Amino acid sequence: MKIIRYPKREQWAEICQRPHLDMTQLQTTVSGVLADVRQHGDEAVRKYEQQFDHVALASLAVTEAEINEAETQVSDELKQAIKLAHENIYKFHEAQQFTGRKITTREGVVCWQKSVAIERVGLYIPGGTAPLFSTVLMLAAPAKIAGCKEIVLCTPPNREGKINPSILVAARIAGVSKIFKIGGVQAIGAMAYGTESVPKVYKIFGPGNQYVMAAKQQVSMGDVAIDMPAGPSEVCVLADEQANASFVAADLLSQAEHGIDSQVLMVTTSEAMLTQVQQEVERQLDLLPRKEIAARALENSRLVLVQTSDEMMALSNAYAPEHLIIQTANYEQMAESVVNAGSVFLGQYACESAGDYASGTNHTLPTHGYATAYSGVNLDSYCRKITFQHLSEEGIRQIGHAVELMAEAEQLDAHKNAMTVRLNALK
């Protein structure tokens, strides 16, 4: 990890830079696959499953028998852990339900909002080096609470045409209605356009590699909504002299093992803490099965020493991390100053892994600085707010002349007339 001591403000932009990815060739590949899936449906999907996942599929849909088989392959202990996590995620997101109220803006003019679920949503669940069955819970639980009528899940199969059993068990627990053995760009295309097997959805959720992210962004330009733009995963840890260096190092490495393009950042006010964390990262790294991946990610990562806790927080807000861990004595006070972050973890014991799995908050979060403008996935992500209004005769009298004047000033005569004919009817 690169060590930066007492950087000047003009250096912050460089500190906040994410790993640069050349997407030119990737975008061309993605657009070609998407066009093929749009035109040829299931036939193209099966072709790309053969090409990329190295499996020949007779059917794309997962059967009930396959889900029952998966149940026998997952230990009771893991099933209970999945159920515990699902209960917490459900409880947290259920509390986000919206209740609109009618507002009288003028006598006779009543306006209100109603929250309506997106009828059909698509969930993409990565299944490569780390099959993310936890993401099934994160995406499906709020979809069920919102009342989405159809939840479509796509995830890549292995070379035997099987889905990771933990993904199928999590899908059953979370109430997913349709599951398909499709990965990568072809999965995004299938859900965006619809095929003979896969229903077209109205919004796609879920993480993925660079190809999946590029595909989501391409289809969002006209065919389907997506949860958010996203890049590689990241964490920022703020630590003072009282932090636990072993905990900080563990948190940095837990994020670094996601992928070689992940990034971790520690900002501290203590030279001693910086040294201890550096040593702990090296010690713990040697113990990881995914050591090579984490080591590559650490090449993109930084340990930063600053003067004050205010500077520490200001740098974090400039970075806008996906995950922010505040391991300081005054973490509650620091938390009040958080402006840009996807999800925040407070105190020594709030490790990012808790939010990734079982505390109840959602782990599908904005990355690559998008936390300056985007929220993580939440119940509202699955809903639309539809506005309603009712005007009585008195309401027309209250606002009618103002509407006429404004429409006339904008030279929209038909707009003005729509109000004028009503006002004349009241005379």
PDB file of C-alpha atoms in Angstrom, residues 57-317:
ATOM      1  CA  LEU A  57     -27.812 -25.845 -21.654  1.00  0.00           C
ATOM      2  CA  ALA A  58     -30.945 -27.618 -22.852  1.00  0.00           C
ATOM      3  CA  SER A  59     -33.086 -25.359 -20.635  1.00  0.00           C
ATOM      4  CA  LEU A  60     -32.286 -21.976 -19.119  1.00  0.00           C
ATOM      5  CA  ALA A  61     -34.770 -22.163 -16.252  1.00  0.00           C
ATOM      6  CA  VAL A  62     -33.964 -23.684 -12.878  1.00  0.00           C
ATOM      7  CA  THR A  63     -36.491 -26.363 -11.947  1.00  0.00           C
ATOM      8  CA  GLU A  64     -38.167 -26.981  -8.602  1.00  0.00           C
ATOM      9  CA  ALA A  65     -36.335 -30.322  -8.465  1.00  0.00           C
ATOM     10  CA  GLU A  66     -32.987 -28.533  -8.732  1.00  0.00           C
ATOM     11  CA  ILE A  67     -33.921 -26.223  -5.852  1.00  0.00           C
ATOM     12  CA  ASN A  68     -34.979 -29.235  -3.760  1.00  0.00           C
ATOM     13  CA  GLU A  69     -31.643 -30.897  -4.558  1.00  0.00           C
ATOM     14  CA  ALA A  70     -29.796 -27.741  -3.490  1.00  0.00           C
ATOM     15  CA  GLU A  71     -31.579 -27.859  -0.130  1.00  0.00           C
ATOM     16  CA  THR A  72     -29.887 -31.191   0.596  1.00  0.00           C
ATOM     17  CA  GLN A  73     -26.447 -29.815  -0.285  1.00  0.00           C
ATOM     18  CA  VAL A  74     -26.452 -26.861   2.118  1.00  0.00           C
ATOM     19  CA  SER A  75     -25.784 -27.541   5.774  1.00  0.00           C
ATOM     20  CA  ASP A  76     -28.493 -26.838   8.340  1.00  0.00           C
ATOM     21  CA  GLU A  77     -26.076 -24.478  10.071  1.00  0.00           C
ATOM     22  CA  LEU A  78     -25.614 -22.355   6.942  1.00  0.00           C
ATOM     23  CA  LYS A  79     -29.374 -22.410   6.260  1.00  0.00           C
ATOM     24  CA  GLN A  80     -29.981 -21.021   9.747  1.00  0.00           C
ATOM     25  CA  ALA A  81     -27.383 -18.306   9.147  1.00  0.00           C
ATOM     26  CA  ILE A  82     -29.092 -17.386   5.878  1.00  0.00           C
ATOM     27  CA  LYS A  83     -32.475 -17.272   7.620  1.00  0.00           C
ATOM     28  CA  LEU A  84     -31.086 -15.086  10.418  1.00  0.00           C
ATOM     29  CA  ALA A  85     -29.615 -12.667   7.877  1.00  0.00           C
ATOM     30  CA  HIS A  86     -32.867 -12.632   5.897  1.00  0.00           C
ATOM     31  CA  GLU A  87     -34.896 -11.830   9.017  1.00  0.00           C
ATOM     32  CA  ASN A  88     -32.651  -8.866   9.843  1.00  0.00           C
ATOM     33  CA  ILE A  89     -32.598  -7.565   6.262  1.00  0.00           C
ATOM     34  CA  TYR A  90     -36.387  -7.926   6.052  1.00  0.00           C
ATOM     35  CA  LYS A  91     -36.907  -6.151   9.368  1.00  0.00           C
ATOM     36  CA  PHE A  92     -34.672  -3.207   8.430  1.00  0.00           C
ATOM     37  CA  HIS A  93     -36.206  -2.703   4.987  1.00  0.00           C
ATOM     38  CA  GLU A  94     -39.787  -3.214   6.181  1.00  0.00           C
ATOM     39  CA  ALA A  95     -39.342  -0.152   8.413  1.00  0.00           C
ATOM     40  CA  GLN A  96     -38.721   1.946   5.280  1.00  0.00           C
ATOM     41  CA  GLN A  97     -42.303   1.668   4.024  1.00  0.00           C
ATOM     42  CA  PHE A  98     -43.754   4.968   2.834  1.00  0.00           C
ATOM     43  CA  THR A  99     -47.084   6.355   3.997  1.00  0.00           C
ATOM     44  CA  GLY A 100     -48.260   9.331   1.981  1.00  0.00           C
ATOM     45  CA  ARG A 101     -50.591  11.983   3.373  1.00  0.00           C
ATOM     46  CA  LYS A 102     -52.933  14.354   1.625  1.00  0.00           C
ATOM     47  CA  ILE A 103     -51.807  17.979   1.628  1.00  0.00           C
ATOM     48  CA  THR A 104     -54.172  20.906   1.028  1.00  0.00           C
ATOM     49  CA  THR A 105     -51.968  23.419  -0.772  1.00  0.00           C
ATOM     50  CA  ARG A 106     -54.881  25.862  -1.245  1.00  0.00           C
ATOM     51  CA  GLU A 107     -58.537  25.550  -0.321  1.00  0.00           C
ATOM     52  CA  GLY A 108     -59.985  23.072  -2.795  1.00  0.00           C
ATOM     53  CA  VAL A 109     -56.542  21.875  -4.000  1.00  0.00           C
ATOM     54  CA  VAL A 110     -55.446  18.533  -2.506  1.00  0.00           C
ATOM     55  CA  CYS A 111     -52.203  16.725  -3.494  1.00  0.00           C
ATOM     56  CA  TRP A 112     -50.694  13.442  -2.362  1.00  0.00           C
ATOM     57  CA  GLN A 113     -48.250  10.675  -3.213  1.00  0.00           C
ATOM     58  CA  LYS A 114     -48.756   6.944  -3.440  1.00  0.00           C
ATOM     59  CA  SER A 115     -45.923   4.412  -3.417  1.00  0.00           C
ATOM     60  CA  VAL A 116     -46.407   1.737  -6.085  1.00  0.00           C
ATOM     61  CA  ALA A 117     -44.117  -1.261  -6.554  1.00  0.00           C
ATOM     62  CA  ILE A 118     -42.283  -1.867  -9.820  1.00  0.00           C
ATOM     63  CA  GLU A 119     -44.197  -4.839 -11.190  1.00  0.00           C
ATOM     64  CA  ARG A 120     -41.292  -6.851 -12.605  1.00  0.00           C
ATOM     65  CA  VAL A 121     -37.653  -6.637 -11.448  1.00  0.00           C
ATOM     66  CA  GLY A 122     -34.515  -8.516 -12.443  1.00  0.00           C
ATOM     67  CA  LEU A 123     -31.756  -9.523 -10.053  1.00  0.00           C
ATOM     68  CA  TYR A 124     -28.240 -10.378 -11.210  1.00  0.00           C
ATOM     69  CA  ILE A 125     -26.233 -12.539  -8.814  1.00  0.00           C
ATOM     70  CA  PRO A 126     -22.520 -13.135  -9.581  1.00  0.00           C
ATOM     71  CA  GLY A 127     -21.471 -16.762  -9.324  1.00  0.00           C
ATOM     72  CA  GLY A 128     -17.829 -16.837 -10.363  1.00  0.00           C
ATOM     73  CA  THR A 129     -14.916 -16.786  -7.921  1.00  0.00           C
ATOM     74  CA  ALA A 130     -17.318 -15.894  -5.083  1.00  0.00           C
ATOM     75  CA  PRO A 131     -20.988 -16.936  -5.509  1.00  0.00           C
ATOM     76  CA  LEU A 132     -22.776 -14.097  -3.704  1.00  0.00           C
ATOM     77  CA  PHE A 133     -25.815 -15.803  -2.191  1.00  0.00           C
ATOM     78  CA  SER A 134     -25.949 -12.953   0.345  1.00  0.00           C
ATOM     79  CA  THR A 135     -26.805 -10.597  -2.524  1.00  0.00           C
ATOM     80  CA  VAL A 136     -29.921 -12.680  -3.220  1.00  0.00           C
ATOM     81  CA  LEU A 137     -31.208 -11.712   0.226  1.00  0.00           C
ATOM     82  CA  MET A 138     -30.205  -8.067  -0.180  1.00  0.00           C
ATOM     83  CA  LEU A 139     -32.041  -7.694  -3.480  1.00  0.00           C
ATOM     84  CA  ALA A 140     -35.018 -10.021  -3.091  1.00  0.00           C
ATOM     85  CA  ALA A 141     -36.111  -9.090   0.451  1.00  0.00           C
ATOM     86  CA  PRO A 142     -36.960  -5.444  -0.334  1.00  0.00           C
ATOM     87  CA  ALA A 143     -38.539  -6.522  -3.638  1.00  0.00           C
ATOM     88  CA  LYS A 144     -40.943  -8.780  -1.731  1.00  0.00           C
ATOM     89  CA  ILE A 145     -41.707  -6.095   0.865  1.00  0.00           C
ATOM     90  CA  ALA A 146     -42.357  -3.528  -1.870  1.00  0.00           C
ATOM     91  CA  GLY A 147     -44.813  -5.915  -3.526  1.00  0.00           C
ATOM     92  CA  CYS A 148     -43.061  -6.543  -6.855  1.00  0.00           C
ATOM     93  CA  LYS A 149     -45.282  -9.084  -8.652  1.00  0.00           C
ATOM     94  CA  GLU A 150     -42.462 -10.879 -10.436  1.00  0.00           C
ATOM     95  CA  ILE A 151     -38.846 -11.293  -9.316  1.00  0.00           C
ATOM     96  CA  VAL A 152     -36.543 -12.713 -11.987  1.00  0.00           C
ATOM     97  CA  LEU A 153     -33.071 -13.898 -10.980  1.00  0.00           C
ATOM     98  CA  CYS A 154     -30.172 -14.675 -13.308  1.00  0.00           C
ATOM     99  CA  THR A 155     -26.908 -16.246 -12.162  1.00  0.00           C
ATOM    100  CA  PRO A 156     -24.188 -18.137 -14.054  1.00  0.00           C
ATOM    101  CA  PRO A 157     -24.077 -21.957 -13.892  1.00  0.00           C
ATOM    102  CA  ASN A 158     -20.963 -24.074 -13.496  1.00  0.00           C
ATOM    103  CA  ARG A 159     -19.693 -26.355 -16.253  1.00  0.00           C
ATOM    104  CA  GLU A 160     -22.153 -29.059 -15.221  1.00  0.00           C
ATOM    105  CA  GLY A 161     -25.044 -26.637 -15.695  1.00  0.00           C
ATOM    106  CA  LYS A 162     -25.648 -26.338 -11.937  1.00  0.00           C
ATOM    107  CA  ILE A 163     -26.250 -23.214  -9.857  1.00  0.00           C
ATOM    108  CA  ASN A 164     -24.404 -22.845  -6.557  1.00  0.00           C
ATOM    109  CA  PRO A 165     -26.788 -24.497  -4.044  1.00  0.00           C
ATOM    110  CA  SER A 166     -26.466 -21.650  -1.523  1.00  0.00           C
ATOM    111  CA  ILE A 167     -27.802 -19.226  -4.131  1.00  0.00           C
ATOM    112  CA  LEU A 168     -30.839 -21.431  -4.740  1.00  0.00           C
ATOM    113  CA  VAL A 169     -31.514 -21.881  -1.010  1.00  0.00           C
ATOM    114  CA  ALA A 170     -31.267 -18.117  -0.438  1.00  0.00           C
ATOM    115  CA  ALA A 171     -33.598 -17.530  -3.394  1.00  0.00           C
ATOM    116  CA  ARG A 172     -36.213 -19.883  -1.955  1.00  0.00           C
ATOM    117  CA  ILE A 173     -35.986 -18.277   1.501  1.00  0.00           C
ATOM    118  CA  ALA A 174     -36.300 -14.789  -0.019  1.00  0.00           C
ATOM    119  CA  GLY A 175     -39.222 -15.732  -2.281  1.00  0.00           C
ATOM    120  CA  VAL A 176     -37.745 -15.372  -5.760  1.00  0.00           C
ATOM    121  CA  SER A 177     -40.267 -16.432  -8.403  1.00  0.00           C
ATOM    122  CA  LYS A 178     -38.124 -17.307 -11.454  1.00  0.00           C
ATOM    123  CA  ILE A 179     -34.460 -18.350 -11.615  1.00  0.00           C
ATOM    124  CA  PHE A 180     -32.380 -18.710 -14.780  1.00  0.00           C
ATOM    125  CA  LYS A 181     -28.947 -20.218 -15.478  1.00  0.00           C
ATOM    126  CA  ILE A 182     -27.538 -17.201 -17.261  1.00  0.00           C
ATOM    127  CA  GLY A 183     -24.468 -15.141 -16.450  1.00  0.00           C
ATOM    128  CA  GLY A 184     -22.627 -12.095 -17.684  1.00  0.00           C
ATOM    129  CA  VAL A 185     -23.698  -9.706 -20.425  1.00  0.00           C
ATOM    130  CA  GLN A 186     -26.164 -12.231 -21.862  1.00  0.00           C
ATOM    131  CA  ALA A 187     -28.068 -12.258 -18.551  1.00  0.00           C
ATOM    132  CA  ILE A 188     -28.397  -8.472 -18.555  1.00  0.00           C
ATOM    133  CA  GLY A 189     -29.559  -8.554 -22.177  1.00  0.00           C
ATOM    134  CA  ALA A 190     -32.091 -11.308 -21.503  1.00  0.00           C
ATOM    135  CA  MET A 191     -33.677  -9.363 -18.643  1.00  0.00           C
ATOM    136  CA  ALA A 192     -33.534  -6.031 -20.492  1.00  0.00           C
ATOM    137  CA  TYR A 193     -35.111  -7.227 -23.745  1.00  0.00           C
ATOM    138  CA  GLY A 194     -36.909 -10.429 -22.799  1.00  0.00           C
ATOM    139  CA  THR A 195     -36.426 -13.780 -24.568  1.00  0.00           C
ATOM    140  CA  GLU A 196     -38.604 -16.843 -25.154  1.00  0.00           C
ATOM    141  CA  SER A 197     -37.717 -18.004 -21.625  1.00  0.00           C
ATOM    142  CA  VAL A 198     -36.834 -14.853 -19.683  1.00  0.00           C
ATOM    143  CA  PRO A 199     -39.453 -12.150 -19.054  1.00  0.00           C
ATOM    144  CA  LYS A 200     -38.507  -8.559 -19.835  1.00  0.00           C
ATOM    145  CA  VAL A 201     -38.122  -6.650 -16.577  1.00  0.00           C
ATOM    146  CA  TYR A 202     -38.530  -2.962 -15.819  1.00  0.00           C
ATOM    147  CA  LYS A 203     -35.476  -2.532 -13.582  1.00  0.00           C
ATOM    148  CA  ILE A 204     -32.271  -4.537 -13.103  1.00  0.00           C
ATOM    149  CA  PHE A 205     -30.412  -4.802  -9.796  1.00  0.00           C
ATOM    150  CA  GLY A 206     -27.152  -6.372  -8.740  1.00  0.00           C
ATOM    151  CA  PRO A 207     -23.361  -6.253  -8.900  1.00  0.00           C
ATOM    152  CA  GLY A 208     -21.042  -7.893 -11.392  1.00  0.00           C
ATOM    153  CA  ASN A 209     -17.725  -7.676 -13.189  1.00  0.00           C
ATOM    154  CA  GLN A 210     -16.729  -4.933 -15.626  1.00  0.00           C
ATOM    155  CA  TYR A 211     -18.678  -6.564 -18.465  1.00  0.00           C
ATOM    156  CA  VAL A 212     -21.864  -6.809 -16.409  1.00  0.00           C
ATOM    157  CA  MET A 213     -21.537  -3.206 -15.242  1.00  0.00           C
ATOM    158  CA  ALA A 214     -20.968  -2.004 -18.812  1.00  0.00           C
ATOM    159  CA  ALA A 215     -23.982  -4.012 -19.997  1.00  0.00           C
ATOM    160  CA  LYS A 216     -26.195  -2.525 -17.295  1.00  0.00           C
ATOM    161  CA  GLN A 217     -25.167   0.983 -18.254  1.00  0.00           C
ATOM    162  CA  GLN A 218     -25.755   0.316 -21.970  1.00  0.00           C
ATOM    163  CA  VAL A 219     -29.260  -1.129 -21.521  1.00  0.00           C
ATOM    164  CA  SER A 220     -30.167   1.701 -19.129  1.00  0.00           C
ATOM    165  CA  MET A 221     -29.837   4.193 -21.970  1.00  0.00           C
ATOM    166  CA  GLY A 222     -33.221   3.293 -23.395  1.00  0.00           C
ATOM    167  CA  ASP A 223     -34.478  -0.170 -22.537  1.00  0.00           C
ATOM    168  CA  VAL A 224     -34.641  -0.656 -18.777  1.00  0.00           C
ATOM    169  CA  ALA A 225     -33.828   1.106 -15.505  1.00  0.00           C
ATOM    170  CA  ILE A 226     -30.919  -0.021 -13.303  1.00  0.00           C
ATOM    171  CA  ASP A 227     -30.237   0.309  -9.605  1.00  0.00           C
ATOM    172  CA  MET A 228     -27.141   2.513  -9.972  1.00  0.00           C
ATOM    173  CA  PRO A 229     -23.904   2.904 -11.918  1.00  0.00           C
ATOM    174  CA  ALA A 230     -21.134   1.080 -10.117  1.00  0.00           C
ATOM    175  CA  GLY A 231     -17.512   0.090 -10.260  1.00  0.00           C
ATOM    176  CA  PRO A 232     -15.147  -2.085  -8.207  1.00  0.00           C
ATOM    177  CA  SER A 233     -15.736  -2.400  -4.472  1.00  0.00           C
ATOM    178  CA  GLU A 234     -14.002  -0.137  -1.933  1.00  0.00           C
ATOM    179  CA  VAL A 235     -13.673   0.801   1.736  1.00  0.00           C
ATOM    180  CA  CYS A 236     -12.325   3.786   3.657  1.00  0.00           C
ATOM    181  CA  VAL A 237     -11.317   3.347   7.306  1.00  0.00           C
ATOM    182  CA  LEU A 238     -10.848   6.334   9.622  1.00  0.00           C
ATOM    183  CA  ALA A 239      -8.673   5.433  12.601  1.00  0.00           C
ATOM    184  CA  ASP A 240      -7.254   7.387  15.534  1.00  0.00           C
ATOM    185  CA  GLU A 241      -4.558   6.364  18.001  1.00  0.00           C
ATOM    186  CA  GLN A 242      -7.084   4.310  19.992  1.00  0.00           C
ATOM    187  CA  ALA A 243      -8.153   2.120  17.064  1.00  0.00           C
ATOM    188  CA  ASN A 244      -7.433  -1.597  17.016  1.00  0.00           C
ATOM    189  CA  ALA A 245      -4.782  -2.063  14.310  1.00  0.00           C
ATOM    190  CA  SER A 246      -5.664  -5.736  13.877  1.00  0.00           C
ATOM    191  CA  PHE A 247      -9.327  -4.863  13.280  1.00  0.00           C
ATOM    192  CA  VAL A 248      -8.426  -2.093  10.818  1.00  0.00           C
ATOM    193  CA  ALA A 249      -6.136  -4.395   8.827  1.00  0.00           C
ATOM    194  CA  ALA A 250      -8.802  -7.105   8.753  1.00  0.00           C
ATOM    195  CA  ASP A 251     -11.355  -4.603   7.413  1.00  0.00           C
ATOM    196  CA  LEU A 252      -8.990  -3.410   4.693  1.00  0.00           C
ATOM    197  CA  LEU A 253      -8.236  -6.958   3.592  1.00  0.00           C
ATOM    198  CA  SER A 254     -11.878  -8.051   3.685  1.00  0.00           C
ATOM    199  CA  GLN A 255     -12.535  -5.509   0.953  1.00  0.00           C
ATOM    200  CA  ALA A 256      -9.283  -6.099  -0.942  1.00  0.00           C
ATOM    201  CA  GLU A 257     -10.120  -9.787  -1.492  1.00  0.00           C
ATOM    202  CA  HIS A 258     -13.177  -8.880  -3.601  1.00  0.00           C
ATOM    203  CA  GLY A 259     -11.096  -8.368  -6.730  1.00  0.00           C
ATOM    204  CA  ILE A 260      -7.840  -7.060  -8.141  1.00  0.00           C
ATOM    205  CA  ASP A 261      -9.518  -3.769  -9.080  1.00  0.00           C
ATOM    206  CA  SER A 262     -10.898  -3.185  -5.564  1.00  0.00           C
ATOM    207  CA  GLN A 263      -9.458  -0.324  -3.532  1.00  0.00           C
ATOM    208  CA  VAL A 264      -8.962   0.306   0.183  1.00  0.00           C
ATOM    209  CA  LEU A 265      -8.021   3.519   1.950  1.00  0.00           C
ATOM    210  CA  MET A 266      -7.084   4.210   5.564  1.00  0.00           C
ATOM    211  CA  VAL A 267      -6.899   7.737   6.909  1.00  0.00           C
ATOM    212  CA  THR A 268      -5.382   8.240  10.351  1.00  0.00           C
ATOM    213  CA  THR A 269      -4.136  10.976  12.664  1.00  0.00           C
ATOM    214  CA  SER A 270      -1.565   8.642  14.259  1.00  0.00           C
ATOM    215  CA  GLU A 271       1.847   7.752  12.844  1.00  0.00           C
ATOM    216  CA  ALA A 272       2.025   4.812  15.246  1.00  0.00           C
ATOM    217  CA  MET A 273      -1.350   3.503  14.024  1.00  0.00           C
ATOM    218  CA  LEU A 274      -0.232   3.801  10.396  1.00  0.00           C
ATOM    219  CA  THR A 275       2.839   1.676  11.125  1.00  0.00           C
ATOM    220  CA  GLN A 276       0.887  -0.913  13.123  1.00  0.00           C
ATOM    221  CA  VAL A 277      -1.775  -1.270  10.428  1.00  0.00           C
ATOM    222  CA  GLN A 278       0.857  -1.627   7.719  1.00  0.00           C
ATOM    223  CA  GLN A 279       2.491  -4.454   9.676  1.00  0.00           C
ATOM    224  CA  GLU A 280      -0.856  -6.125  10.416  1.00  0.00           C
ATOM    225  CA  VAL A 281      -1.907  -5.999   6.764  1.00  0.00           C
ATOM    226  CA  GLU A 282       1.302  -7.781   5.759  1.00  0.00           C
ATOM    227  CA  ARG A 283       0.882 -10.399   8.494  1.00  0.00           C
ATOM    228  CA  GLN A 284      -2.803 -11.123   7.799  1.00  0.00           C
ATOM    229  CA  LEU A 285      -2.351 -11.075   4.027  1.00  0.00           C
ATOM    230  CA  ASP A 286      -0.098 -14.118   4.201  1.00  0.00           C
ATOM    231  CA  LEU A 287      -2.899 -16.103   5.840  1.00  0.00           C
ATOM    232  CA  LEU A 288      -5.548 -15.463   3.161  1.00  0.00           C
ATOM    233  CA  PRO A 289      -6.538 -18.089   0.568  1.00  0.00           C
ATOM    234  CA  ARG A 290      -7.263 -15.192  -1.827  1.00  0.00           C
ATOM    235  CA  LYS A 291      -3.876 -13.644  -1.081  1.00  0.00           C
ATOM    236  CA  GLU A 292      -2.950 -12.991  -4.720  1.00  0.00           C
ATOM    237  CA  ILE A 293      -6.194 -11.118  -5.410  1.00  0.00           C
ATOM    238  CA  ALA A 294      -5.929  -9.044  -2.229  1.00  0.00           C
ATOM    239  CA  ALA A 295      -2.268  -8.231  -2.893  1.00  0.00           C
ATOM    240  CA  ARG A 296      -3.119  -6.875  -6.355  1.00  0.00           C
ATOM    241  CA  ALA A 297      -5.893  -4.732  -4.862  1.00  0.00           C
ATOM    242  CA  LEU A 298      -3.491  -3.336  -2.265  1.00  0.00           C
ATOM    243  CA  GLU A 299      -1.381  -1.954  -5.112  1.00  0.00           C
ATOM    244  CA  ASN A 300      -4.274   0.451  -5.796  1.00  0.00           C
ATOM    245  CA  SER A 301      -4.607   1.323  -2.114  1.00  0.00           C
ATOM    246  CA  ARG A 302      -3.314   3.957   0.293  1.00  0.00           C
ATOM    247  CA  LEU A 303      -2.499   4.668   3.929  1.00  0.00           C
ATOM    248  CA  VAL A 304      -2.841   8.398   4.576  1.00  0.00           C
ATOM    249  CA  LEU A 305      -1.613  10.353   7.609  1.00  0.00           C
ATOM    250  CA  VAL A 306      -3.334  13.678   8.352  1.00  0.00           C
ATOM    251  CA  GLN A 307      -3.182  16.279  11.129  1.00  0.00           C
ATOM    252  CA  THR A 308      -6.720  16.363  12.593  1.00  0.00           C
ATOM    253  CA  SER A 309      -9.948  14.404  12.797  1.00  0.00           C
ATOM    254  CA  ASP A 310     -11.684  17.193  10.836  1.00  0.00           C
ATOM    255  CA  GLU A 311      -9.200  16.702   8.006  1.00  0.00           C
ATOM    256  CA  MET A 312      -9.713  12.953   8.237  1.00  0.00           C
ATOM    257  CA  MET A 313     -13.470  13.345   7.725  1.00  0.00           C
ATOM    258  CA  ALA A 314     -13.089  15.967   4.999  1.00  0.00           C
ATOM    259  CA  LEU A 315     -10.853  13.612   2.996  1.00  0.00           C
ATOM    260  CA  SER A 316     -13.375  10.797   3.438  1.00  0.00           C
ATOM    261  CA  ASN A 317     -16.196  13.013   2.159  1.00  0.00           C
TER     262      ASN A 317
END
